[in-house]
PDB file of C-alpha atoms in Angstrom:
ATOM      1  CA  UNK A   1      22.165 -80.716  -7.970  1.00 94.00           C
ATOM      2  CA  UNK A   2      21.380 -76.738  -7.800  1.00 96.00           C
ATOM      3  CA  UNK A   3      22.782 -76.322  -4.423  1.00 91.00           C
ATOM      4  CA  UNK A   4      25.188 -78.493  -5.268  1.00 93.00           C
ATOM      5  CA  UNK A   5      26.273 -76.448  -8.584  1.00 96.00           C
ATOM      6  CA  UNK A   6      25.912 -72.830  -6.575  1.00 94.00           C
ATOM      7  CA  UNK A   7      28.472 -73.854  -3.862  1.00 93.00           C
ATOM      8  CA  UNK A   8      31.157 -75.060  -6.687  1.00 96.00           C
ATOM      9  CA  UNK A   9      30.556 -71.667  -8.258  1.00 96.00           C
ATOM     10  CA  UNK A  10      31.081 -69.818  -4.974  1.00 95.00           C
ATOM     11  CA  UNK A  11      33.707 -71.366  -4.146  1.00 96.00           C
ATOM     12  CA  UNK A  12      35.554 -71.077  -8.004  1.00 97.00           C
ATOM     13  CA  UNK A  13      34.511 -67.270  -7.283  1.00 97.00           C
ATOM     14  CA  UNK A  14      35.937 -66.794  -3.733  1.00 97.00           C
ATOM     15  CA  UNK A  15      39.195 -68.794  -5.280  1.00 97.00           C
ATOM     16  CA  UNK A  16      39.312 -65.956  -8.206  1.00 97.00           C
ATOM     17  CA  UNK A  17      39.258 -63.124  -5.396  1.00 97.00           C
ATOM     18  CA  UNK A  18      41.704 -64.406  -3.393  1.00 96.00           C
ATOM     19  CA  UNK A  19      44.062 -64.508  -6.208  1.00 97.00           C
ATOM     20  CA  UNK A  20      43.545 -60.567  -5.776  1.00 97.00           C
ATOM     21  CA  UNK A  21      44.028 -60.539  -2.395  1.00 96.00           C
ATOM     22  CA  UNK A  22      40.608 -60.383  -0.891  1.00 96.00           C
ATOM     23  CA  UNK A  23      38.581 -63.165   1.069  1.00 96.00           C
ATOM     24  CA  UNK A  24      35.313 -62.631   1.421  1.00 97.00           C
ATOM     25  CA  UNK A  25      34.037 -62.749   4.998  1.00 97.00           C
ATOM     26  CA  UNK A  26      30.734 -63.464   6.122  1.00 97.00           C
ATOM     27  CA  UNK A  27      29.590 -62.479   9.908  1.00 97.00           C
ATOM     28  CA  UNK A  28      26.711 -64.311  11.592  1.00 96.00           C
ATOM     29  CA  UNK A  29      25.156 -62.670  14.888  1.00 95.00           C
ATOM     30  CA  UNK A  30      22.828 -65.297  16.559  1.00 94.00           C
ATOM     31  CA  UNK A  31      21.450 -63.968  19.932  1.00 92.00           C
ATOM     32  CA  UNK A  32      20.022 -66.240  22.178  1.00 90.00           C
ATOM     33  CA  UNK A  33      19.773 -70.671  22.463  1.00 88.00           C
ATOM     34  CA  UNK A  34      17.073 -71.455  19.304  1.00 89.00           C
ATOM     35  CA  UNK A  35      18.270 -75.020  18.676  1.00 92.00           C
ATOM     36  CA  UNK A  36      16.717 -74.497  15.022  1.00 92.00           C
ATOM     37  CA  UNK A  37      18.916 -71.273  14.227  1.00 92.00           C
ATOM     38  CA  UNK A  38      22.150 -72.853  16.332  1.00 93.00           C
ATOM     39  CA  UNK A  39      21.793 -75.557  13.674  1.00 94.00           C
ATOM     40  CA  UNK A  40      21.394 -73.433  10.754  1.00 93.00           C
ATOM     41  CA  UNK A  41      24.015 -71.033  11.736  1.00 95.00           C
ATOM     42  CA  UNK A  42      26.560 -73.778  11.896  1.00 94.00           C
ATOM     43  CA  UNK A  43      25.581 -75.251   8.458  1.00 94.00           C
ATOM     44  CA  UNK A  44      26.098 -71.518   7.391  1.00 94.00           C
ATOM     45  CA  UNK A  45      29.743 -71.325   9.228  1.00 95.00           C
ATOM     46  CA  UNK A  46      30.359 -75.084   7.654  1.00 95.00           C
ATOM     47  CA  UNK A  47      29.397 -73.955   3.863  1.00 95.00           C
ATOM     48  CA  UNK A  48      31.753 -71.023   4.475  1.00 96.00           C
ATOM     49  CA  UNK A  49      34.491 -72.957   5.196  1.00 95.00           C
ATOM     50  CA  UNK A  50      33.786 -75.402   2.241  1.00 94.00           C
ATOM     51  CA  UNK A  51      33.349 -72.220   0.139  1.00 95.00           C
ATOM     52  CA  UNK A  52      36.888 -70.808   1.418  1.00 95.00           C
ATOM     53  CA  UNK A  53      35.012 -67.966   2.842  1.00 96.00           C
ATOM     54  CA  UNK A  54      36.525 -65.963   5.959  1.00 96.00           C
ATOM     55  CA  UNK A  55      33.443 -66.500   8.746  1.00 97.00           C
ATOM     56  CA  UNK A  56      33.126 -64.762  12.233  1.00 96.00           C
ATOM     57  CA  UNK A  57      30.313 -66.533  14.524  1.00 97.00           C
ATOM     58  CA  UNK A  58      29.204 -64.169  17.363  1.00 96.00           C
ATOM     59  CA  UNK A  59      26.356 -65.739  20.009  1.00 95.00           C
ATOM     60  CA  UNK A  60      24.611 -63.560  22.257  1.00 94.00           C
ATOM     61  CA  UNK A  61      22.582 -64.342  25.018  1.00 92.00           C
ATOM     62  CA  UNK A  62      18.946 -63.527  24.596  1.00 90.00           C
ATOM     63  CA  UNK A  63      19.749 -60.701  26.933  1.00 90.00           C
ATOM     64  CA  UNK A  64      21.354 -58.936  24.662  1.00 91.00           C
ATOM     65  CA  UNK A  65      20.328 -54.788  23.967  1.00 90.00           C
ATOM     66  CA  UNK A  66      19.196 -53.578  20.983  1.00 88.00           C
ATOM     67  CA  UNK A  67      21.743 -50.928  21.505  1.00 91.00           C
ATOM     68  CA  UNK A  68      24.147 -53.581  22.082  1.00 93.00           C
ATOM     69  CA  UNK A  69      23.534 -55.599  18.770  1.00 92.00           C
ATOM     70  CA  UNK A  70      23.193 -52.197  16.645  1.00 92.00           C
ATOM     71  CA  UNK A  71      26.924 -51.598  18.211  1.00 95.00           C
ATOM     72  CA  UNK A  72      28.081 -54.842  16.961  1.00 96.00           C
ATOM     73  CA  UNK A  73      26.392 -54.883  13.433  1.00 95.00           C
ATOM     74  CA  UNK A  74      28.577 -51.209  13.227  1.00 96.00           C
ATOM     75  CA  UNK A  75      31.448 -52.900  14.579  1.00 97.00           C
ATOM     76  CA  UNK A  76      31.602 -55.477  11.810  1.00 97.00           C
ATOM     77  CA  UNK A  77      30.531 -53.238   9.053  1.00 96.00           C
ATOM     78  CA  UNK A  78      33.778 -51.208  10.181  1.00 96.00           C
ATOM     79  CA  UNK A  79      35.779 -54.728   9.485  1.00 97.00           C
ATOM     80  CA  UNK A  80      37.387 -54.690   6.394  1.00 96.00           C
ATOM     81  CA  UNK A  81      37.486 -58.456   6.865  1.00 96.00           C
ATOM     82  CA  UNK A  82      33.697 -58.430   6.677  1.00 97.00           C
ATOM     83  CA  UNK A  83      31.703 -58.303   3.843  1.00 96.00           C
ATOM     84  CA  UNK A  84      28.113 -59.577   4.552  1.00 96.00           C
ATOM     85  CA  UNK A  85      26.589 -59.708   7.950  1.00 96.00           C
ATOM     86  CA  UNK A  86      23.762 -61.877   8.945  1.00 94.00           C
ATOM     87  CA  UNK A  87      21.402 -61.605  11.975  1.00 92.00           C
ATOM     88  CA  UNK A  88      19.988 -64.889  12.750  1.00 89.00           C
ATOM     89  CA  UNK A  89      16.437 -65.003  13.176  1.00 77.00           C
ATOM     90  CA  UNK A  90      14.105 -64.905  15.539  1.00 61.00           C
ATOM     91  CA  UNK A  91      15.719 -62.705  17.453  1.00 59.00           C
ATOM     92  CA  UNK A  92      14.309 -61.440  21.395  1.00 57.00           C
ATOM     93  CA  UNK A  93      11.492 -59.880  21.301  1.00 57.00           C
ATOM     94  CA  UNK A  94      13.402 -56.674  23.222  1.00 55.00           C
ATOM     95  CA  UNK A  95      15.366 -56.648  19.482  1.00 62.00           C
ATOM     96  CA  UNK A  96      12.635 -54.962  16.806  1.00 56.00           C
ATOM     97  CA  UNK A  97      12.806 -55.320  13.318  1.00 56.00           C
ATOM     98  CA  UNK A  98      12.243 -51.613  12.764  1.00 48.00           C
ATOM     99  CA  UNK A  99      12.356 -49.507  10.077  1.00 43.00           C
ATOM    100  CA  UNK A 100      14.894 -47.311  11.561  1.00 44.00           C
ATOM    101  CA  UNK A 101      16.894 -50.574  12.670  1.00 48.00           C
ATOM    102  CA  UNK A 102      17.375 -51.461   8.835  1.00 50.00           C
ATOM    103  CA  UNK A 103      18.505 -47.946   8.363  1.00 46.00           C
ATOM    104  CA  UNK A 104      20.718 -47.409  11.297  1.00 49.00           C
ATOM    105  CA  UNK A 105      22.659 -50.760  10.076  1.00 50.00           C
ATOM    106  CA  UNK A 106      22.671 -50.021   6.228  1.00 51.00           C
ATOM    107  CA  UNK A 107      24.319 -46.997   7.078  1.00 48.00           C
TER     108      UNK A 107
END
């Protein structure tokens, strides 16, 4: 009934900002095959939608640089289209969780 109550108020909330011209957009970066986060990810891409939200779904192979995935995170922070990106977890274990990582991408 929570989750249930949370969407509806999203989705009132997204309505209210489109009337002003803006739809929020959420990116999702998932980098390599999990089947747990491909799953999650597209419950995440289906809520959006329900929501009204703008959503970008980007999959990676597990290949993927860090240098590479820092360059897309700046990339989409650089979209005005974009307003929240996520980075699915896990990630490769090449791709750190560093302190320096959160700042390079906060930036």
């Amino acid at each position: 009934a929570i989750a249930r109550q949370l969407r509806a108020d999203v989705a009132r909330r997204t309505a209210a900002l489109k009337t002003k011209g803006i739809t929020p957009g959420l990116a999702v970066i998932l980098v390599g095959e999990d089947p747990a986060s491909q799953v999650y990810v597209g419950k995440k891409v289906q809520a959006c939608a329900e929501a009204g939200l703008h959503s970008v779904l980007e999959k990676y192979d597990a290949t993927l640089s860090e240098a590479d995935l820092l360059a897309r995170v700046q990339a989409l922070n650089s979209d005005p289209s974009i307003h929240g990106i996520l980075v699915q977890l896990p990630r490769s274990a090449h791709i750190v969780q560093s302190r320096s990582m959160r700042r390079e991408t906060a930036e």
